[in-house]
mmCIF file of C-alpha atoms in Angstrom:
data_model
loop_
_atom_site.group_PDB
_atom_site.id
_atom_site.type_symbol
_atom_site.label_atom_id
_atom_site.label_comp_id
_atom_site.label_asym_id
_atom_site.label_seq_id
_atom_site.Cartn_x
_atom_site.Cartn_y
_atom_site.Cartn_z
ATOM 1 C CA MET W 887 67.335 168.958 40.381
ATOM 2 C CA SER W 888 69.115 170.097 37.787
ATOM 3 C CA THR W 889 72.308 169.294 35.255
ATOM 4 C CA ALA W 890 74.736 171.587 37.036
ATOM 5 C CA VAL W 891 76.285 174.046 35.015
ATOM 6 C CA MET W 892 80.695 173.890 34.335
ATOM 7 C CA PRO W 893 82.974 176.772 34.345
ATOM 8 C CA ASP W 894 83.813 177.849 30.801
ATOM 9 C CA PHE W 895 86.952 177.125 31.007
ATOM 10 C CA LEU W 896 87.774 173.808 32.297
ATOM 11 C CA PRO W 897 90.641 171.543 30.170
ATOM 12 C CA PRO W 898 87.744 170.064 27.362
ATOM 13 C CA GLU W 899 88.971 166.783 29.044
ATOM 14 C CA LEU W 900 88.658 167.723 32.847
ATOM 15 C CA ALA W 901 84.733 169.457 31.553
ATOM 16 C CA LEU W 902 83.690 165.931 29.791
ATOM 17 C CA ASN W 903 84.927 164.280 33.482
ATOM 18 C CA LEU W 904 82.721 165.663 35.502
ATOM 19 C CA ALA W 905 80.308 166.454 32.499
ATOM 20 C CA GLY W 906 76.591 165.287 33.992
ATOM 21 C CA ALA W 907 76.976 166.632 37.152
ATOM 22 C CA GLU W 908 73.289 167.075 39.284
ATOM 23 C CA ARG W 909 72.758 170.517 40.389
ATOM 24 C CA LEU W 910 70.631 170.143 43.908
ATOM 25 C CA GLU W 911 69.635 173.154 45.939
ATOM 26 C CA THR W 912 68.927 172.946 50.105
ATOM 27 C CA THR W 913 67.151 175.869 52.657
ATOM 28 C CA CYS W 914 68.058 176.477 56.308
ATOM 29 C CA GLN W 915 66.587 179.231 57.573
ATOM 30 C CA SER W 916 65.522 181.493 53.933
ATOM 31 C CA ALA W 917 68.782 181.068 52.989
ATOM 32 C CA GLN W 918 69.622 178.790 49.527
ATOM 33 C CA MET W 919 72.750 176.510 49.619
ATOM 34 C CA VAL W 920 73.499 174.580 46.112
ATOM 35 C CA TRP W 921 75.177 171.352 45.886
ATOM 36 C CA HIS W 922 77.072 169.425 42.612
ATOM 37 C CA ALA W 923 76.730 165.900 42.610
ATOM 38 C CA TRP W 924 77.861 162.897 41.352
ATOM 39 C CA GLY W 925 78.040 159.176 41.638
ATOM 40 C CA ASP W 926 75.382 156.667 42.633
ATOM 41 C CA VAL W 927 72.796 157.686 44.990
ATOM 42 C CA SER W 928 73.013 154.529 46.319
ATOM 43 C CA ALA W 929 76.847 154.258 47.111
ATOM 44 C CA PRO W 930 78.283 156.160 50.572
ATOM 45 C CA SER W 931 78.635 159.447 50.419
ATOM 46 C CA LEU W 932 81.765 161.286 50.553
ATOM 47 C CA VAL W 933 80.792 165.012 51.421
ATOM 48 C CA LEU W 934 83.356 167.919 50.653
ATOM 49 C CA LEU W 935 83.917 171.345 51.624
ATOM 50 C CA HIS W 936 85.712 173.569 50.324
ATOM 51 C CA GLY W 937 87.733 176.425 51.514
ATOM 52 C CA GLY W 938 87.916 180.079 52.549
ATOM 53 C CA SER W 939 86.742 182.433 49.078
ATOM 54 C CA GLY W 940 86.344 179.152 47.108
ATOM 55 C CA SER W 941 83.337 177.127 45.865
ATOM 56 C CA TRP W 942 83.167 173.596 44.527
ATOM 57 C CA THR W 943 85.823 173.980 42.282
ATOM 58 C CA HIS W 944 88.888 173.961 44.818
ATOM 59 C CA TRP W 945 88.265 170.290 44.268
ATOM 60 C CA LEU W 946 87.496 169.636 40.747
ATOM 61 C CA ARG W 947 91.090 167.884 40.509
ATOM 62 C CA CYS W 948 89.625 164.800 43.292
ATOM 63 C CA ILE W 949 85.597 164.602 41.598
ATOM 64 C CA GLY W 950 86.445 162.511 39.196
ATOM 65 C CA PRO W 951 88.803 159.588 41.101
ATOM 66 C CA LEU W 952 86.547 159.541 44.313
ATOM 67 C CA ARG W 953 83.489 158.572 41.760
ATOM 68 C CA ASP W 954 84.990 156.220 39.878
ATOM 69 C CA ALA W 955 86.182 154.739 43.375
ATOM 70 C CA GLY W 956 82.634 154.732 43.800
ATOM 71 C CA TRP W 957 82.075 157.578 45.927
ATOM 72 C CA ARG W 958 78.447 159.278 45.655
ATOM 73 C CA VAL W 959 80.347 162.213 45.972
ATOM 74 C CA LEU W 960 78.723 165.717 47.062
ATOM 75 C CA VAL W 961 80.302 168.982 46.675
ATOM 76 C CA PRO W 962 78.496 172.162 48.160
ATOM 77 C CA ASP W 963 79.003 175.888 47.145
ATOM 78 C CA LEU W 964 79.345 176.819 51.510
ATOM 79 C CA PRO W 965 76.517 179.540 52.252
ATOM 80 C CA GLY W 966 77.789 182.898 51.149
ATOM 81 C CA PHE W 967 80.505 181.367 48.618
ATOM 82 C CA GLY W 968 80.179 180.655 44.747
ATOM 83 C CA ASP W 969 76.121 180.446 43.911
ATOM 84 C CA SER W 970 75.045 179.349 47.510
ATOM 85 C CA ASP W 971 73.260 182.629 49.544
ATOM 86 C CA LEU W 972 75.021 184.582 52.240
ATOM 87 C CA PRO W 973 72.341 183.817 54.947
ATOM 88 C CA GLN W 974 71.266 186.688 57.280
ATOM 89 C CA GLY W 975 73.591 187.542 60.099
ATOM 90 C CA CYS W 976 76.127 184.686 58.812
ATOM 91 C CA THR W 977 80.079 186.166 59.512
ATOM 92 C CA ASP W 978 82.197 183.080 59.951
ATOM 93 C CA VAL W 979 82.157 179.740 59.772
ATOM 94 C CA ASP W 980 80.424 179.348 63.170
ATOM 95 C CA ASN W 981 77.485 179.767 61.617
ATOM 96 C CA LEU W 982 77.871 176.752 59.229
ATOM 97 C CA PRO W 983 76.663 173.949 61.023
ATOM 98 C CA PRO W 984 73.328 174.488 61.073
ATOM 99 C CA HIS W 985 73.070 174.544 57.207
ATOM 100 C CA LEU W 986 74.725 171.752 56.933
ATOM 101 C CA HIS W 987 73.451 170.008 58.835
ATOM 102 C CA ALA W 988 69.928 170.558 57.745
ATOM 103 C CA GLY W 989 71.436 170.213 54.067
ATOM 104 C CA LEU W 990 72.365 166.706 54.436
ATOM 105 C CA GLN W 991 69.280 166.099 56.249
ATOM 106 C CA GLN W 992 67.144 167.142 53.133
ATOM 107 C CA LEU W 993 69.336 165.605 50.104
ATOM 108 C CA GLN W 994 68.502 162.211 52.229
ATOM 109 C CA ALA W 995 65.360 162.190 52.762
ATOM 110 C CA ALA W 996 65.242 163.102 48.863
ATOM 111 C CA GLY W 997 67.024 159.612 48.021
ATOM 112 C CA ARG W 998 69.866 162.289 47.277
ATOM 113 C CA CYS W 999 72.709 161.283 49.534
ATOM 114 C CA GLY W 1000 72.198 158.082 51.681
ATOM 115 C CA THR W 1001 72.888 157.740 55.285
ATOM 116 C CA ALA W 1002 76.573 156.551 55.411
ATOM 117 C CA VAL W 1003 78.582 159.361 55.219
ATOM 118 C CA ASN W 1004 81.866 160.626 55.388
ATOM 119 C CA VAL W 1005 83.109 164.648 55.185
ATOM 120 C CA VAL W 1006 86.143 166.301 54.145
ATOM 121 C CA GLY W 1007 86.826 169.616 55.020
ATOM 122 C CA PHE W 1008 89.927 171.969 53.292
ATOM 123 C CA SER W 1009 90.725 175.020 55.081
ATOM 124 C CA PHE W 1010 87.967 177.029 56.383
ATOM 125 C CA GLY W 1011 86.148 173.900 54.818
ATOM 126 C CA GLY W 1012 87.801 171.747 57.539
ATOM 127 C CA MET W 1013 87.209 174.176 60.214
ATOM 128 C CA ALA W 1014 83.422 173.707 59.186
ATOM 129 C CA GLY W 1015 83.617 170.312 59.043
ATOM 130 C CA ALA W 1016 84.385 170.140 62.383
ATOM 131 C CA LEU W 1017 81.982 172.428 64.120
ATOM 132 C CA TRP W 1018 79.565 170.423 61.962
ATOM 133 C CA LEU W 1019 80.268 167.365 63.388
ATOM 134 C CA ALA W 1020 80.592 168.790 66.654
ATOM 135 C CA GLU W 1021 76.935 169.977 67.044
ATOM 136 C CA HIS W 1022 75.772 166.757 64.817
ATOM 137 C CA PRO W 1023 77.840 163.985 65.947
ATOM 138 C CA GLN W 1024 74.920 161.436 64.024
ATOM 139 C CA ASP W 1025 75.815 163.028 60.152
ATOM 140 C CA ALA W 1026 79.512 161.390 59.467
ATOM 141 C CA GLU W 1027 80.894 158.216 60.053
ATOM 142 C CA GLN W 1028 84.510 159.404 59.297
ATOM 143 C CA LEU W 1029 86.013 163.705 58.767
ATOM 144 C CA VAL W 1030 89.331 163.886 57.509
ATOM 145 C CA LEU W 1031 90.367 167.596 57.657
ATOM 146 C CA VAL W 1032 92.592 169.119 54.843
ATOM 147 C CA GLY W 1033 95.032 171.769 55.839
ATOM 148 C CA ALA W 1034 92.631 173.038 58.361
ATOM 149 C CA PRO W 1035 93.427 175.868 60.476
ATOM 150 C CA GLY W 1036 92.540 176.628 63.973
ATOM 151 C CA MET W 1037 94.707 174.558 65.506
ATOM 152 C CA GLY W 1038 96.009 177.432 67.549
ATOM 153 C CA LEU W 1039 99.029 176.492 65.859
ATOM 154 C CA LYS W 1040 100.844 180.035 64.246
ATOM 155 C CA VAL W 1041 104.330 180.391 62.413
ATOM 156 C CA ALA W 1042 106.506 183.111 62.692
ATOM 157 C CA GLU W 1043 105.294 185.061 60.096
ATOM 158 C CA ARG W 1044 101.819 186.219 59.001
ATOM 159 C CA VAL W 1045 101.211 184.871 55.592
ATOM 160 C CA PRO W 1046 101.347 188.114 53.521
ATOM 161 C CA LEU W 1047 98.699 188.837 51.376
ATOM 162 C CA LYS W 1048 97.392 190.748 49.643
ATOM 163 C CA GLY W 1049 94.404 193.240 49.348
ATOM 164 C CA TRP W 1050 92.683 193.627 45.408
ATOM 165 C CA ARG W 1051 89.610 194.775 45.346
ATOM 166 C CA HIS W 1052 90.138 198.356 45.178
ATOM 167 C CA LEU W 1053 92.528 198.040 42.208
ATOM 168 C CA PRO W 1054 90.878 199.020 38.937
ATOM 169 C CA GLU W 1055 92.663 197.386 36.610
ATOM 170 C CA PRO W 1056 91.664 194.205 35.742
ATOM 171 C CA ASP W 1057 96.050 193.447 35.284
ATOM 172 C CA ALA W 1058 96.708 195.123 38.896
ATOM 173 C CA GLN W 1059 93.793 192.398 39.880
ATOM 174 C CA GLU W 1060 95.713 189.499 38.185
ATOM 175 C CA ALA W 1061 98.741 190.273 39.969
ATOM 176 C CA VAL W 1062 97.465 190.435 43.180
ATOM 177 C CA HIS W 1063 95.506 186.937 42.743
ATOM 178 C CA ARG W 1064 99.029 185.071 41.395
ATOM 179 C CA HIS W 1065 100.853 186.995 44.682
ATOM 180 C CA ASN W 1066 98.121 185.550 47.179
ATOM 181 C CA LEU W 1067 97.998 181.581 45.257
ATOM 182 C CA MET W 1068 101.737 181.243 45.897
ATOM 183 C CA ALA W 1069 101.587 183.434 49.614
ATOM 184 C CA LEU W 1070 99.108 179.994 50.817
ATOM 185 C CA MET W 1071 97.538 178.411 48.570
ATOM 186 C CA LEU W 1072 100.122 176.290 46.299
ATOM 187 C CA HIS W 1073 104.081 175.447 46.712
ATOM 188 C CA ALA W 1074 105.392 175.353 43.398
ATOM 189 C CA PRO W 1075 105.342 178.273 40.546
ATOM 190 C CA GLU W 1076 104.495 175.809 38.117
ATOM 191 C CA ALA W 1077 101.664 174.560 40.090
ATOM 192 C CA LEU W 1078 100.017 177.987 39.116
ATOM 193 C CA ASP W 1079 98.750 177.166 35.928
ATOM 194 C CA ASP W 1080 95.787 179.622 33.931
ATOM 195 C CA LEU W 1081 93.644 177.144 34.891
ATOM 196 C CA ALA W 1082 94.607 177.591 39.202
ATOM 197 C CA LEU W 1083 94.556 181.218 38.370
ATOM 198 C CA GLN W 1084 90.888 181.206 36.660
ATOM 199 C CA LEU W 1085 88.987 179.216 38.965
ATOM 200 C CA HIS W 1086 90.810 181.649 41.969
ATOM 201 C CA THR W 1087 89.843 184.720 40.490
ATOM 202 C CA ALA W 1088 86.117 183.379 39.929
ATOM 203 C CA ASN W 1089 85.826 182.360 43.495
ATOM 204 C CA VAL W 1090 87.444 185.549 45.250
ATOM 205 C CA HIS W 1091 84.456 187.812 43.185
ATOM 206 C CA ARG W 1092 81.894 185.505 44.905
ATOM 207 C CA ASP W 1093 83.083 185.819 48.432
ATOM 208 C CA ARG W 1094 80.748 187.018 50.744
ATOM 209 C CA MET W 1095 81.898 186.718 54.226
ATOM 210 C CA PRO W 1096 84.732 188.709 53.958
ATOM 211 C CA ARG W 1097 85.728 189.446 57.478
ATOM 212 C CA ARG W 1098 86.379 185.609 58.737
ATOM 213 C CA ARG W 1099 88.765 185.804 61.896
ATOM 214 C CA LEU W 1100 87.855 182.429 63.732
ATOM 215 C CA SER W 1101 90.423 180.607 61.413
ATOM 216 C CA SER W 1102 93.256 182.597 63.692
ATOM 217 C CA THR W 1103 91.827 181.112 67.014
ATOM 218 C CA ASP W 1104 91.718 177.393 68.448
ATOM 219 C CA ILE W 1105 88.403 176.723 67.526
ATOM 220 C CA VAL W 1106 89.175 173.705 65.960
ATOM 221 C CA ALA W 1107 91.305 171.861 68.064
ATOM 222 C CA ARG W 1108 88.750 173.113 71.074
ATOM 223 C CA VAL W 1109 85.769 171.020 69.837
ATOM 224 C CA LEU W 1110 87.637 167.970 67.982
ATOM 225 C CA PRO W 1111 86.999 166.152 71.670
ATOM 226 C CA GLN W 1112 83.389 166.374 71.032
ATOM 227 C CA VAL W 1113 83.320 164.778 67.746
ATOM 228 C CA SER W 1114 82.207 161.591 67.459
ATOM 229 C CA ALA W 1115 83.193 160.488 64.212
ATOM 230 C CA ARG W 1116 87.261 158.756 63.256
ATOM 231 C CA VAL W 1117 89.146 162.041 62.390
ATOM 232 C CA SER W 1118 92.000 161.441 59.832
ATOM 233 C CA ALA W 1119 94.531 164.488 58.781
ATOM 234 C CA ILE W 1120 95.915 165.600 55.090
ATOM 235 C CA PHE W 1121 98.479 167.840 54.670
ATOM 236 C CA GLY W 1122 100.627 169.358 52.084
ATOM 237 C CA GLU W 1123 104.465 169.080 53.451
ATOM 238 C CA HIS W 1124 104.646 172.927 52.471
ATOM 239 C CA ASP W 1125 101.649 174.458 53.965
ATOM 240 C CA ALA W 1126 102.327 178.034 54.965
ATOM 241 C CA LEU W 1127 99.779 178.443 57.608
ATOM 242 C CA TYR W 1128 102.429 175.245 59.441
ATOM 243 C CA LEU W 1129 105.646 176.039 58.042
ATOM 244 C CA GLY W 1130 108.039 175.058 60.638
ATOM 245 C CA ARG W 1131 104.957 173.492 63.127
ATOM 246 C CA LEU W 1132 103.940 169.833 61.088
ATOM 247 C CA SER W 1133 105.363 168.270 63.393
ATOM 248 C CA GLU W 1134 104.446 169.913 66.607
ATOM 249 C CA LEU W 1135 100.441 169.597 65.060
ATOM 250 C CA ALA W 1136 101.180 165.620 63.622
ATOM 251 C CA GLN W 1137 101.895 164.974 67.675
ATOM 252 C CA ALA W 1138 99.258 167.215 68.900
ATOM 253 C CA MET W 1139 96.402 166.200 66.324
ATOM 254 C CA PRO W 1140 95.960 161.980 67.856
ATOM 255 C CA SER W 1141 95.489 163.332 71.573
ATOM 256 C CA MET W 1142 92.609 165.987 70.529
ATOM 257 C CA ALA W 1143 90.145 163.504 68.522
ATOM 258 C CA ARG W 1144 88.267 161.064 70.076
ATOM 259 C CA SER W 1145 88.360 158.965 67.630
ATOM 260 C CA TRP W 1146 91.895 159.414 65.825
ATOM 261 C CA GLY W 1147 92.405 157.974 62.331
ATOM 262 C CA ARG W 1148 95.243 158.828 60.866
ATOM 263 C CA TRP W 1149 97.894 161.486 60.102
ATOM 264 C CA ALA W 1150 98.997 161.954 56.306
ATOM 265 C CA VAL W 1151 101.431 164.862 54.980
ATOM 266 C CA VAL W 1152 102.044 164.961 50.738
ATOM 267 C CA PRO W 1153 105.182 165.748 49.768
ATOM 268 C CA GLY W 1154 106.181 168.977 47.667
ATOM 269 C CA ALA W 1155 102.281 170.354 48.069
ATOM 270 C CA GLY W 1156 101.194 173.244 49.421
ATOM 271 C CA HIS W 1157 98.372 174.570 51.219
ATOM 272 C CA TRP W 1158 95.800 173.539 48.199
ATOM 273 C CA VAL W 1159 96.959 169.971 48.294
ATOM 274 C CA GLN W 1160 94.606 168.713 46.348
ATOM 275 C CA TYR W 1161 95.077 170.726 43.767
ATOM 276 C CA GLU W 1162 98.967 171.074 43.065
ATOM 277 C CA ALA W 1163 98.818 167.279 44.205
ATOM 278 C CA ALA W 1164 96.122 165.521 42.953
ATOM 279 C CA ALA W 1165 96.958 161.845 42.299
ATOM 280 C CA PRO W 1166 99.104 161.435 45.568
ATOM 281 C CA PHE W 1167 96.489 163.304 47.542
ATOM 282 C CA ASN W 1168 93.265 161.207 45.998
ATOM 283 C CA ALA W 1169 95.649 157.969 46.701
ATOM 284 C CA THR W 1170 96.320 159.238 50.036
ATOM 285 C CA LEU W 1171 92.664 159.902 50.968
ATOM 286 C CA LEU W 1172 91.303 157.070 49.272
ATOM 287 C CA ALA W 1173 93.427 155.125 51.602
ATOM 288 C CA MET W 1174 91.306 156.391 54.295
ATOM 289 C CA LEU W 1175 87.976 155.778 53.722
ATOM 290 C CA PRO W 1176 86.207 153.043 54.272
ATOM 291 C CA ILE W 1177 85.843 151.760 50.824
ATOM 292 C CA GLY W 1178 88.139 151.631 47.686
ATOM 293 C CA GLY W 1179 90.095 148.105 46.727
ATOM 294 C CA ALA W 1180 94.512 148.582 46.822
ATOM 295 C CA SER W 1181 94.039 147.863 42.709
ATOM 296 C CA THR W 1182 91.726 151.535 42.750
ATOM 297 C CA ARG W 1183 94.426 153.618 44.882
ATOM 298 C CA ALA W 1184 97.757 151.955 43.130
ATOM 299 C CA ALA W 1185 95.833 153.151 39.915
ATOM 300 C CA MET W 1186 96.025 156.691 41.160
ATOM 301 C CA LEU W 1187 99.462 156.982 42.075
#
């Protein structure tokens, strides 16, 4: 365990709020996974799984409020992203469950994580969480899916993402990053602030699993009946992955899960809902979790 280093471009208030994070390392199949942790080690644990081409920073507007609500917050860089190694032969989300299971067991054995665990997965991380808990149902009590793909529902038009790695000029790359953020991740133009652009740029440069394909399948819908943990869901109203189809998803998900919890939509937000609408998202998530009093949740609105 060591003290985690925060990105140097964080606003001062956010950097102060996230100061003191622990950097934890776990190993599976000779590959190292890096976790960031906040909060009392004796508190119930909340594992936050980031989206594709991301890192723990997908959650940076949620960590402080969740920690302050009484959670031990654990946020890994998934294998192949951020500071974590890309395991040999790891090409998509279906390779991740052994690493998440082994990582949690190692943290628990080292006294860095309690036995009461809830998992929240954003986008690609939601897929990872569903596959993980289908294979290892004892690992968590609840799974909250945030903007998760893999439900077998497709929109009329594919999200128009653009490539950037072939572009030699930083300005040209930045223009593509801006385009991609608005095409997939965010809804309101004002949500694309300097911090969102810096986070996204830093994250995509460290994505070493570029040819993922399972998000366009129904893999999550197929494994949810195997998840014994309670399943809930939060989506942004304008999630680009489900434009015009959120109502269908809301009707379908309760029948997919063995133990269904709650469905929630955050108004005015896109796919990266926990960044674009952090306060209502955090309040919605806390209302789904087994701790966090009404006064705490109300204060976050």
